[in-house]
Coordinates of C-alpha atoms in Angstrom, one line a residue:
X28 CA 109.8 66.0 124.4
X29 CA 110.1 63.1 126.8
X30 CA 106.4 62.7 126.3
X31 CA 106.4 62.7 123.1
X32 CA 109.3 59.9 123.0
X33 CA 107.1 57.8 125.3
X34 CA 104.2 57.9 122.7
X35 CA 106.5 56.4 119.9
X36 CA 107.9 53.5 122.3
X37 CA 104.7 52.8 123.1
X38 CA 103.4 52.6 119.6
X39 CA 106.3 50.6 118.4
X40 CA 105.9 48.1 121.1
X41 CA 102.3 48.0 120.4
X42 CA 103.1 47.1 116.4
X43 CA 105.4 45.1 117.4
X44 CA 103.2 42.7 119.5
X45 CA 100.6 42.9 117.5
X46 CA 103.0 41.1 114.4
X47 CA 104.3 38.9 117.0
X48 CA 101.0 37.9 118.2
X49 CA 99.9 37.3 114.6
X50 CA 103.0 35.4 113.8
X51 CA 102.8 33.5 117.0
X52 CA 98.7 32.9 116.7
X53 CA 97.9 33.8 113.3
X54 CA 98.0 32.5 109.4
X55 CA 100.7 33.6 107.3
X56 CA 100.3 33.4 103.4
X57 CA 102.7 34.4 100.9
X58 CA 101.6 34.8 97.8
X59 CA 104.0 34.5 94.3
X60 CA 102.4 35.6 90.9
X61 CA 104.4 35.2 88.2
X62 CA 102.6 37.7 86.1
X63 CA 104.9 40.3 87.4
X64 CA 106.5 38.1 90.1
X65 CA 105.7 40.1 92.7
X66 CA 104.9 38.3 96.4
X67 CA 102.1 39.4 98.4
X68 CA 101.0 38.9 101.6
X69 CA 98.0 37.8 104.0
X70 CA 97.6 37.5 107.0
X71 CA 94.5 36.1 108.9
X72 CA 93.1 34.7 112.8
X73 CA 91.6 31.7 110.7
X74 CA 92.7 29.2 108.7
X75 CA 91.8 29.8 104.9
X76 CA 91.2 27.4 101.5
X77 CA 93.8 28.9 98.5
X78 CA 90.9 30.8 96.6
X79 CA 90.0 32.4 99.8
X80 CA 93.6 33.9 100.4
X81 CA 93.5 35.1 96.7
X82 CA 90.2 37.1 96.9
X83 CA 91.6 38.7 100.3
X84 CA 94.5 39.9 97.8
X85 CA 92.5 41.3 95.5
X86 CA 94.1 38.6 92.7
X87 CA 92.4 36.6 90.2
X88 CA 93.1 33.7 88.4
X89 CA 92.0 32.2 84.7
X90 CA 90.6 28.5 84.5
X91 CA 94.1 28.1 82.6
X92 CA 96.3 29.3 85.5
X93 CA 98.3 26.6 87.5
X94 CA 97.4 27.7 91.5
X95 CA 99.5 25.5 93.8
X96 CA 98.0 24.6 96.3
X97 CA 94.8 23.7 94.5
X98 CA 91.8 26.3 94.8
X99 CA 90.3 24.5 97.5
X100 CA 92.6 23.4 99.2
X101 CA 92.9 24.6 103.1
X102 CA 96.3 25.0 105.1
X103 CA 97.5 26.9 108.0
X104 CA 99.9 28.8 106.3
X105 CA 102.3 29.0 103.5
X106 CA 103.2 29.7 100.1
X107 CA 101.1 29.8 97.2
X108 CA 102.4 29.8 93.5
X109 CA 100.6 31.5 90.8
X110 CA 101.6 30.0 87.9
X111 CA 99.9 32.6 85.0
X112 CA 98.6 31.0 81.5
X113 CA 99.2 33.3 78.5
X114 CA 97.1 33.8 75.3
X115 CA 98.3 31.4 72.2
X116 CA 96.4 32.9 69.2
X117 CA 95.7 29.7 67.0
X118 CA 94.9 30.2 63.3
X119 CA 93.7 27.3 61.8
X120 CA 92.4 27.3 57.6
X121 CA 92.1 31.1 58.1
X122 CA 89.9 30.7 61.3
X123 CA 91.2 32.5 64.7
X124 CA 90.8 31.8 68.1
X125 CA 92.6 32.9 71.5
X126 CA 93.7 29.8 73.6
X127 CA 95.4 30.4 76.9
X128 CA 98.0 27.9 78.1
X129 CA 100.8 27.3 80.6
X130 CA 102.5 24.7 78.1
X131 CA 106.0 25.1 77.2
X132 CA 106.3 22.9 74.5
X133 CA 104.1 22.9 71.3
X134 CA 102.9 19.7 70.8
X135 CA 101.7 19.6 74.9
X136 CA 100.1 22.6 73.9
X137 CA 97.7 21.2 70.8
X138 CA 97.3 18.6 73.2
X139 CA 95.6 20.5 76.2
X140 CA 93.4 22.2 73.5
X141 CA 92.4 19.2 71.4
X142 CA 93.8 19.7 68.6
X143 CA 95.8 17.1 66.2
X144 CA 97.5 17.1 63.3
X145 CA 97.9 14.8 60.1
X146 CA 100.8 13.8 58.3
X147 CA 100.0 16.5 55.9
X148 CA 99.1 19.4 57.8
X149 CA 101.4 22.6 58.3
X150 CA 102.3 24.3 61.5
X151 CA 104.8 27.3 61.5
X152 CA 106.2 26.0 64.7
X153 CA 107.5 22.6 65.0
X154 CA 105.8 19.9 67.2
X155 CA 108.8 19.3 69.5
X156 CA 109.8 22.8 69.3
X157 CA 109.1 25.4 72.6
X158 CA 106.1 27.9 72.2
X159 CA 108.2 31.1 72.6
X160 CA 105.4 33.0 70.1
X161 CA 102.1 34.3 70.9
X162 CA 100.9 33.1 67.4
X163 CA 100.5 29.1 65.8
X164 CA 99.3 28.9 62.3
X165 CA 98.0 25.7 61.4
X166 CA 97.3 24.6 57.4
X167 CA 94.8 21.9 57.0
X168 CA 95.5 19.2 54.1
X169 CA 92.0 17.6 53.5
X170 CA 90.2 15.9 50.5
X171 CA 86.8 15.6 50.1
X172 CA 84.9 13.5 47.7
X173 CA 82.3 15.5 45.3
X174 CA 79.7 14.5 43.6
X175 CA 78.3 16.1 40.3
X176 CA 74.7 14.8 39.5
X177 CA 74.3 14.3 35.4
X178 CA 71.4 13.9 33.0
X179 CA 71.6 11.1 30.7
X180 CA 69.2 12.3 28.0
X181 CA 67.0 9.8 26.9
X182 CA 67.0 7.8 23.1
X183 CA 63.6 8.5 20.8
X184 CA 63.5 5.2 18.3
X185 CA 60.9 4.5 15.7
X186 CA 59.5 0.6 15.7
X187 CA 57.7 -0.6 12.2
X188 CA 54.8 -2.4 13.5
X189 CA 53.1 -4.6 10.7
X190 CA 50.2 -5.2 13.0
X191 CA 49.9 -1.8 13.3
X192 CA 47.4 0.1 10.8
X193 CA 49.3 1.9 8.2
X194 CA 49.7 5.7 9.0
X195 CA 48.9 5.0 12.9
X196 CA 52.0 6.1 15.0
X197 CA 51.9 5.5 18.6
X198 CA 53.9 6.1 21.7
X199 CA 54.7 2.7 23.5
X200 CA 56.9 3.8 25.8
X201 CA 57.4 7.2 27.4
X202 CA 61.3 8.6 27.6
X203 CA 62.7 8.9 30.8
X204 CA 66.6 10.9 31.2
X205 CA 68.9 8.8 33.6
X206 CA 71.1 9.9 35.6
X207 CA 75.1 9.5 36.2
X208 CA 77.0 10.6 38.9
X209 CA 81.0 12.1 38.6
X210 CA 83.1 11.4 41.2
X211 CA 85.7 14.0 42.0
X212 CA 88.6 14.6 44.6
X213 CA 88.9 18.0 45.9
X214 CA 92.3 18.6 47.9
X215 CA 92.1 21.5 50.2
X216 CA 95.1 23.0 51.9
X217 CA 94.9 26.1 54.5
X218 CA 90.9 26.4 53.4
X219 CA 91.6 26.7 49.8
X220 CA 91.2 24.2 47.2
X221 CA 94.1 23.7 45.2
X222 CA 93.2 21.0 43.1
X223 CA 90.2 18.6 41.8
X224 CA 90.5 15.1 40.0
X225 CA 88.3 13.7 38.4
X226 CA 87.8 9.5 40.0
X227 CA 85.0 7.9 38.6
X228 CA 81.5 8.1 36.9
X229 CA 78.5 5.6 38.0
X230 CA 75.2 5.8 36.5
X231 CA 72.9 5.5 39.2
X232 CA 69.9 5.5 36.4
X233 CA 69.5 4.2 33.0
X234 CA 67.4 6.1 30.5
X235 CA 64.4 4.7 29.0
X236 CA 64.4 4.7 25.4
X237 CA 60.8 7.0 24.2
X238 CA 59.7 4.6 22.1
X239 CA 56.9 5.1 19.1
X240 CA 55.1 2.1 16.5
X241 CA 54.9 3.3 12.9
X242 CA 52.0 0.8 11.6
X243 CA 52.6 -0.8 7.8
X244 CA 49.9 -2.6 8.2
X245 CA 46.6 -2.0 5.3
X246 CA 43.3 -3.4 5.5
X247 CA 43.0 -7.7 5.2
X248 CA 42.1 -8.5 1.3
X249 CA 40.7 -11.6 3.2
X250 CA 37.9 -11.7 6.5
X251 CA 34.7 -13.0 7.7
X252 CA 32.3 -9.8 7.3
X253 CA 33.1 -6.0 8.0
X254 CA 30.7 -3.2 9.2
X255 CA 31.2 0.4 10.2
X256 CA 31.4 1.0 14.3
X257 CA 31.6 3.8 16.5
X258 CA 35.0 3.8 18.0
X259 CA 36.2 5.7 21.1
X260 CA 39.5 5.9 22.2
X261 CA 40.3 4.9 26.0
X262 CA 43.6 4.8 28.4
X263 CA 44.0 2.7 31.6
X264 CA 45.3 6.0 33.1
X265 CA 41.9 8.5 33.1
X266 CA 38.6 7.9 33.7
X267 CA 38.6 4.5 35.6
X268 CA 37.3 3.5 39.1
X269 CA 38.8 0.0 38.8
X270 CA 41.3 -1.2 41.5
X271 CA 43.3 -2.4 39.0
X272 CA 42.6 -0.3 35.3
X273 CA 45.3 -2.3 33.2
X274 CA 43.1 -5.6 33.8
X275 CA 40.4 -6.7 31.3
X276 CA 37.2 -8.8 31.5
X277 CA 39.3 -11.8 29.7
X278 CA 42.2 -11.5 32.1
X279 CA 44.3 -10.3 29.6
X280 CA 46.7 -7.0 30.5
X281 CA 45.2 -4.0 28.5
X282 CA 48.0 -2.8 25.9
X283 CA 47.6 -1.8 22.4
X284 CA 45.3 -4.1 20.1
X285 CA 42.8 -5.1 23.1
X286 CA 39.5 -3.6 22.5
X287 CA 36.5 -3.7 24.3
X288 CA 33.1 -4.9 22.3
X289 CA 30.1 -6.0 22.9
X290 CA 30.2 -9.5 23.1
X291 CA 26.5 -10.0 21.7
X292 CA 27.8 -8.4 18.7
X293 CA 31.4 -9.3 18.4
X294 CA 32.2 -12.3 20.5
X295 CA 35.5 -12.1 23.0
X296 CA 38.8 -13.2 21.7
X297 CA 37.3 -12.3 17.8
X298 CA 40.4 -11.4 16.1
X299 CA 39.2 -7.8 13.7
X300 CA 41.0 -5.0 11.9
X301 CA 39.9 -1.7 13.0
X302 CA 40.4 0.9 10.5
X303 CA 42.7 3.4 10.9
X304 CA 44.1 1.3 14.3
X305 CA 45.0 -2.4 13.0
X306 CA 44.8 -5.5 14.3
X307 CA 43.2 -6.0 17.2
X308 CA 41.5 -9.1 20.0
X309 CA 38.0 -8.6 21.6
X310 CA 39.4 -8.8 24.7
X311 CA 37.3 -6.6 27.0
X312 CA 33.6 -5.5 27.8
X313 CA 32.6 -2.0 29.2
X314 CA 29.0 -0.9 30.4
X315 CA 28.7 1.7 28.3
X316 CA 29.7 -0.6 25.1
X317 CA 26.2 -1.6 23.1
X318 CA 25.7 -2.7 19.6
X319 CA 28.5 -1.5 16.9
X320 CA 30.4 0.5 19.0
X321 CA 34.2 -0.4 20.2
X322 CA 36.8 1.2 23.0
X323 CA 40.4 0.9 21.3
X324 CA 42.9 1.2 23.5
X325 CA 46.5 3.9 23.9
X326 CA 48.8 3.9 26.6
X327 CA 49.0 7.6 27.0
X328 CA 45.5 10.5 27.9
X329 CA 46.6 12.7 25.4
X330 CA 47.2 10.2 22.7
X331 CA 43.6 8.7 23.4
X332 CA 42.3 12.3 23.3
X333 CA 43.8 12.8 20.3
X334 CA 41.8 9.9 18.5
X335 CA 38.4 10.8 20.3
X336 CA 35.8 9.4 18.8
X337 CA 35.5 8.4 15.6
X338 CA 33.3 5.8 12.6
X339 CA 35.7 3.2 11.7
X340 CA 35.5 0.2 9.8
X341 CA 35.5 -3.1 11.7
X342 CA 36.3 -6.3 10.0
X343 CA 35.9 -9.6 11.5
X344 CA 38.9 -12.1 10.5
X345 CA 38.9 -15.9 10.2
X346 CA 39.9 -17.2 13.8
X347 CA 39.7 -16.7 17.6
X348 CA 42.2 -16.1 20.2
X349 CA 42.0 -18.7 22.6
X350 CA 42.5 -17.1 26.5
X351 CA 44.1 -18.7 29.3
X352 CA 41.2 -19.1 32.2
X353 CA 37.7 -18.4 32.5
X354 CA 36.4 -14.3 31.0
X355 CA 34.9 -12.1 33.4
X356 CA 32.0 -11.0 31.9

């Protein structure tokens, strides 16, 4: 029994240099975590940074958490707070997130995450108030511009042309739609749209007007000569290896009533009636053009296909046009 009372004086002697010792030599941190606010302890032989003293007691922190001293910080010994963050779940136009904080007061809380409001938006909490939920609803108010693209359908007008051969109808001028934009202003609140006005309209494009030439004109009671010709019908658009198609031999700009002759037969700037066509100028040459045959012209393929080739009669009026320049040919 004595022995045994030896043993436990021996052992509490031992235990109680070895704390002294520690004390005395050692590093003493306490540890406060106010998770659960409990207080832990750690004792080492070497001086230790904050995150170091934290792994030895098995805690982990969040990037959120307030840990004073800081992380890295080194001290002999001492007191360290863990000050824990806790998760804010933000809903914002009907899109969650988890956000974890150690703010008090809500508008230092939107702050730390980024977020501001506008003068319109809604928040369930108020700005100034303290963030004693673990939910913040947030209503956007937002308007966006939209814009609604429009066809403006094109005009078809009918021109009497009296140079134009009676029963001829022609297309001048293709239609083109134009286009008009409507501006609108869509107000959203929370991710819904709750209302659309109508601002303004802008036409970004004006339509071209399809234009055809209704000829009234008949055959001259009065000209120099007539003969029948072979006639073939030509656009600018098809069938051309020139640089520039739309250019004649005489300089002139190839448009309805330019035709190409032979000037051996037909001199250039002749004034004629073609039959079936109308009034016309020799105003250009082409290689394949020999003896009586002419090229009228049409702006548009199909309207030149639709003519083809055909005997016309050709009769040569009193007059010349006179051209600015010198002809190429």
């Amino acid at each position: 029994m004595v022995m045994v009372e030896k043993i436990v004086k021996t052992l509490i002697i031992v235990i109680f240099l070895t704390f002294a010792f520690l004390f005395s030599f050692g590093h003493v941190y306490t540890i406060t975590d106010t998770a659960d606010y409990k207080i832990y302890q750690v004792l080492s032989f070497k001086e230790l940074t904050v995150s170091e003293v934290l792994s030895k007691a098995h805690l982990t922190t969040r990037p959120e958490d307030i840990v004073i001293p800081n992380l890295n910080e080194s001290f002999d010994s001492g007191k360290i707070t863990i000050m824990r963050s806790r998760p804010i779940e933000v809903t914002i136009d009907k899109q969650t997130k988890i956000y974890y904080t150690t703010k008090v007061v809500v508008s230092d809380f939107l702050e730390s995450i980024g977020i501001t409001l506008g003068d319109k938006d809604y928040i369930s909490i108020p700005l100034n108030s303290e963030l004693n939920s673990n939910k913040l609803i947030i209503k956007r108010y937002q308007e966006k511009e939209k814009i609604v693209k429009v066809s403006i359908p094109y005009k078809t007008i009918y021109v009497k042309d009296p140079m134009v051969a009676s029963g001829m109808i022609y297309l001048r001028q293709d239609g083109e739609n134009g286009v008009k934009e409507l501006h609108y202003k869509e107000i959203y609140f929370g991710g819904d749209k709750i209302r659309e006005d109508f601002i303004y309209e802008k036409i970004t494009k004006m339509p071209i007007t399809k234009t055809y030439v209704e000829g009234t004109a008949n055959p001259p009671k009065e000209y120099v000569k007539s003969f029948d010709a072979i006639a073939t019908a030509y656009s600018p658009t098809i069938g051309e290896t020139d640089s520039n198609p739309w250019m004649t031999a005489s300089g002139l700009r190839s448009s309805f009533g330019i035709v190409a002759v032979d000037p051996t037969v037909i001199p250039m700037g002749t004034l004629l009636y073609v039959e079936g066509y109308g009034y016309a100028i020799a105003g250009d040459t082409g290689g394949a053009i020999k003896g009586n045959r002419i090229d009228v012209f049409f702006y548009y393929p199909y309207e030149a296909s639709r003519w083809g080739v055909r005997k016309v009669r050709v009769y040569i009026l009193d007059g010349k046009w006179k051209f600015q320049g010198k002809l190429n040919y």
